[in-house]
Amino acid sequence: MSDTALPSVLFVCVHNAGRSQMAAAFLTHLAGDRVQVRSAGSDPADTVNPSMVVAMAEIGIDVSAEVPKVLTPDAVQASDVVITMGCGDTCPVFPGKRYLDWQLADPAGQGVEAVRPIRDEIEQRIRGLISEITPTDQP
């Protein structure tokens, strides 16, 4: 199967330091090579949220090496599904793409106690997304 046959998902938030990083990590962890995963921010931070790194490590997912990336039109064009998390009107819209807006609390500046419920909600949404976008006839 070529890479172009795989569904591709782009997660976008403002800083690409918390929500979109968690979502991308969950999708990569849970779907493996069945999905192409990208994340980006409309105004990327310098580093990922340290509380998010701790919260993800608690469940066995290491995101400590991730870095926030800038949102580009190319990333949007290369994706089948674009999931925004508070980036508002800064996310470019292209015809033929599926757009979802996930209303999630912003973990910026929050401690790990506040990040855990956001992490858990993202995990549930990712599990639902996987069932929607991946073929069920996988071996």
CSV table of C-alpha atoms in Angstrom, one decimal:
chain,number,residue,atom,x,y,z
A,1,MET,CA,0.0,0.0,0.0
A,2,SER,CA,1.4,3.4,-0.9
A,3,ASP,CA,1.5,6.2,1.6
A,4,THR,CA,-1.0,8.2,-0.5
A,5,ALA,CA,-3.6,5.5,0.2
A,6,LEU,CA,-3.4,6.1,3.9
A,7,PRO,CA,-5.8,8.5,5.5
A,8,SER,CA,-3.9,11.6,6.7
A,9,VAL,CA,-4.8,13.8,9.7
A,10,LEU,CA,-3.5,17.2,10.7
A,11,PHE,CA,-4.1,18.5,14.2
A,12,VAL,CA,-3.9,22.2,14.6
A,13,CYS,CA,-3.9,24.5,17.7
A,14,VAL,CA,-2.4,27.9,18.3
A,15,HIS,CA,0.9,26.9,19.9
A,16,ASN,CA,1.3,23.2,18.8
A,17,ALA,CA,2.6,22.7,22.3
A,18,GLY,CA,-0.3,20.8,24.1
A,19,ARG,CA,-3.6,19.6,22.6
A,20,SER,CA,-2.4,19.0,19.0
A,21,GLN,CA,0.8,17.3,20.2
A,22,MET,CA,-1.3,15.0,22.5
A,23,ALA,CA,-3.7,14.2,19.7
A,24,ALA,CA,-0.9,13.4,17.2
A,25,ALA,CA,0.9,11.3,19.7
A,26,PHE,CA,-2.3,9.3,20.5
A,27,LEU,CA,-3.1,8.8,16.9
A,28,THR,CA,0.4,7.6,16.1
A,29,HIS,CA,0.4,5.3,19.2
A,30,LEU,CA,-3.0,3.8,18.6
A,31,ALA,CA,-3.2,3.6,14.8
A,32,GLY,CA,0.4,3.0,14.0
A,33,ASP,CA,1.2,2.9,10.3
A,34,ARG,CA,-2.4,2.9,9.3
A,35,VAL,CA,-2.6,6.7,9.3
A,36,GLN,CA,-0.3,9.6,8.4
A,37,VAL,CA,-0.2,12.1,11.3
A,38,ARG,CA,0.8,15.7,11.4
A,39,SER,CA,0.5,18.5,13.9
A,40,ALA,CA,1.1,22.2,13.7
A,41,GLY,CA,0.3,25.6,15.3
A,42,SER,CA,-0.8,28.9,13.9
A,43,ASP,CA,1.7,30.6,16.3
A,44,PRO,CA,4.0,27.9,17.5
A,45,ALA,CA,5.6,28.0,21.0
A,46,ASP,CA,9.3,27.6,21.5
A,47,THR,CA,8.8,24.2,23.3
A,48,VAL,CA,6.1,21.8,24.1
A,49,ASN,CA,4.1,22.1,27.4
A,50,PRO,CA,6.1,20.3,30.1
A,51,SER,CA,2.9,19.3,32.0
A,52,MET,CA,1.7,17.7,28.8
A,53,VAL,CA,5.0,15.8,28.5
A,54,VAL,CA,4.5,14.5,32.1
A,55,ALA,CA,0.8,13.6,31.5
A,56,MET,CA,1.6,11.6,28.4
A,57,ALA,CA,4.6,9.9,30.0
A,58,GLU,CA,2.3,8.7,32.8
A,59,ILE,CA,0.5,6.5,30.2
A,60,GLY,CA,3.6,5.4,28.4
A,61,ILE,CA,3.8,7.8,25.5
A,62,ASP,CA,7.0,9.8,25.2
A,63,VAL,CA,6.6,13.2,23.6
A,64,SER,CA,9.6,14.8,25.1
A,65,ALA,CA,11.5,15.1,21.8
A,66,GLU,CA,8.6,16.8,20.0
A,67,VAL,CA,8.9,20.4,18.9
A,68,PRO,CA,6.1,22.8,17.9
A,69,LYS,CA,5.8,23.2,14.1
A,70,VAL,CA,4.4,26.1,12.1
A,71,LEU,CA,1.1,25.6,10.2
A,72,THR,CA,1.7,25.7,6.5
A,73,PRO,CA,-0.9,25.6,3.6
A,74,ASP,CA,1.1,22.5,2.3
A,75,ALA,CA,0.4,20.6,5.5
A,76,VAL,CA,-3.3,21.3,5.2
A,77,GLN,CA,-3.4,20.4,1.5
A,78,ALA,CA,-1.6,17.1,2.2
A,79,SER,CA,-4.2,16.1,4.8
A,80,ASP,CA,-7.6,14.4,4.4
A,81,VAL,CA,-8.9,15.4,7.8
A,82,VAL,CA,-7.9,18.7,9.6
A,83,ILE,CA,-8.8,18.9,13.3
A,84,THR,CA,-8.6,22.3,14.8
A,85,MET,CA,-8.4,22.9,18.5
A,86,GLY,CA,-8.9,26.6,19.1
A,87,CYS,CA,-6.9,28.0,16.1
A,88,GLY,CA,-9.9,30.0,15.0
A,89,ASP,CA,-9.8,31.7,11.6
A,90,THR,CA,-6.1,31.3,11.2
A,91,CYS,CA,-6.4,27.7,9.8
A,92,PRO,CA,-6.5,27.8,6.0
A,93,VAL,CA,-9.5,26.1,4.4
A,94,PHE,CA,-9.2,24.1,1.2
A,95,PRO,CA,-12.0,22.5,-0.7
A,96,GLY,CA,-12.3,18.7,-0.4
A,97,LYS,CA,-10.9,18.5,3.1
A,98,ARG,CA,-12.9,17.3,6.1
A,99,TYR,CA,-12.7,19.8,9.0
A,100,LEU,CA,-13.5,19.1,12.6
A,101,ASP,CA,-13.2,21.5,15.4
A,102,TRP,CA,-12.7,19.9,18.8
A,103,GLN,CA,-13.6,22.2,21.7
A,104,LEU,CA,-11.0,21.3,24.4
A,105,ALA,CA,-9.7,23.2,27.4
A,106,ASP,CA,-6.3,24.8,26.7
A,107,PRO,CA,-3.5,23.2,28.8
A,108,ALA,CA,-1.2,26.2,28.4
A,109,GLY,CA,0.2,27.2,31.7
A,110,GLN,CA,-1.6,24.4,33.5
A,111,GLY,CA,-0.2,21.8,35.9
A,112,VAL,CA,-0.3,18.1,35.2
A,113,GLU,CA,-3.5,17.8,37.3
A,114,ALA,CA,-5.3,20.0,34.8
A,115,VAL,CA,-3.8,18.4,31.8
A,116,ARG,CA,-4.9,14.8,32.6
A,117,PRO,CA,-8.6,15.3,31.9
A,118,ILE,CA,-7.7,17.0,28.6
A,119,ARG,CA,-5.4,14.1,27.7
A,120,ASP,CA,-8.1,11.6,28.5
A,121,GLU,CA,-10.7,13.4,26.5
A,122,ILE,CA,-8.4,13.6,23.5
A,123,GLU,CA,-7.7,9.9,23.8
A,124,GLN,CA,-11.4,9.1,23.6
A,125,ARG,CA,-11.9,11.4,20.6
A,126,ILE,CA,-8.8,9.7,18.9
A,127,ARG,CA,-10.3,6.3,19.4
A,128,GLY,CA,-13.5,7.4,17.8
A,129,LEU,CA,-11.6,9.0,14.9
A,130,ILE,CA,-9.6,5.8,14.2
A,131,SER,CA,-12.8,3.8,13.9
A,132,GLU,CA,-14.1,6.4,11.4
A,133,ILE,CA,-11.1,6.8,9.1
A,134,THR,CA,-9.3,3.4,9.1
A,135,PRO,CA,-10.5,0.4,7.1
A,136,THR,CA,-12.0,-2.3,9.3
A,137,ASP,CA,-10.8,-5.2,7.1
A,138,GLN,CA,-7.2,-4.8,8.3
A,139,PRO,CA,-5.5,-8.2,9.0
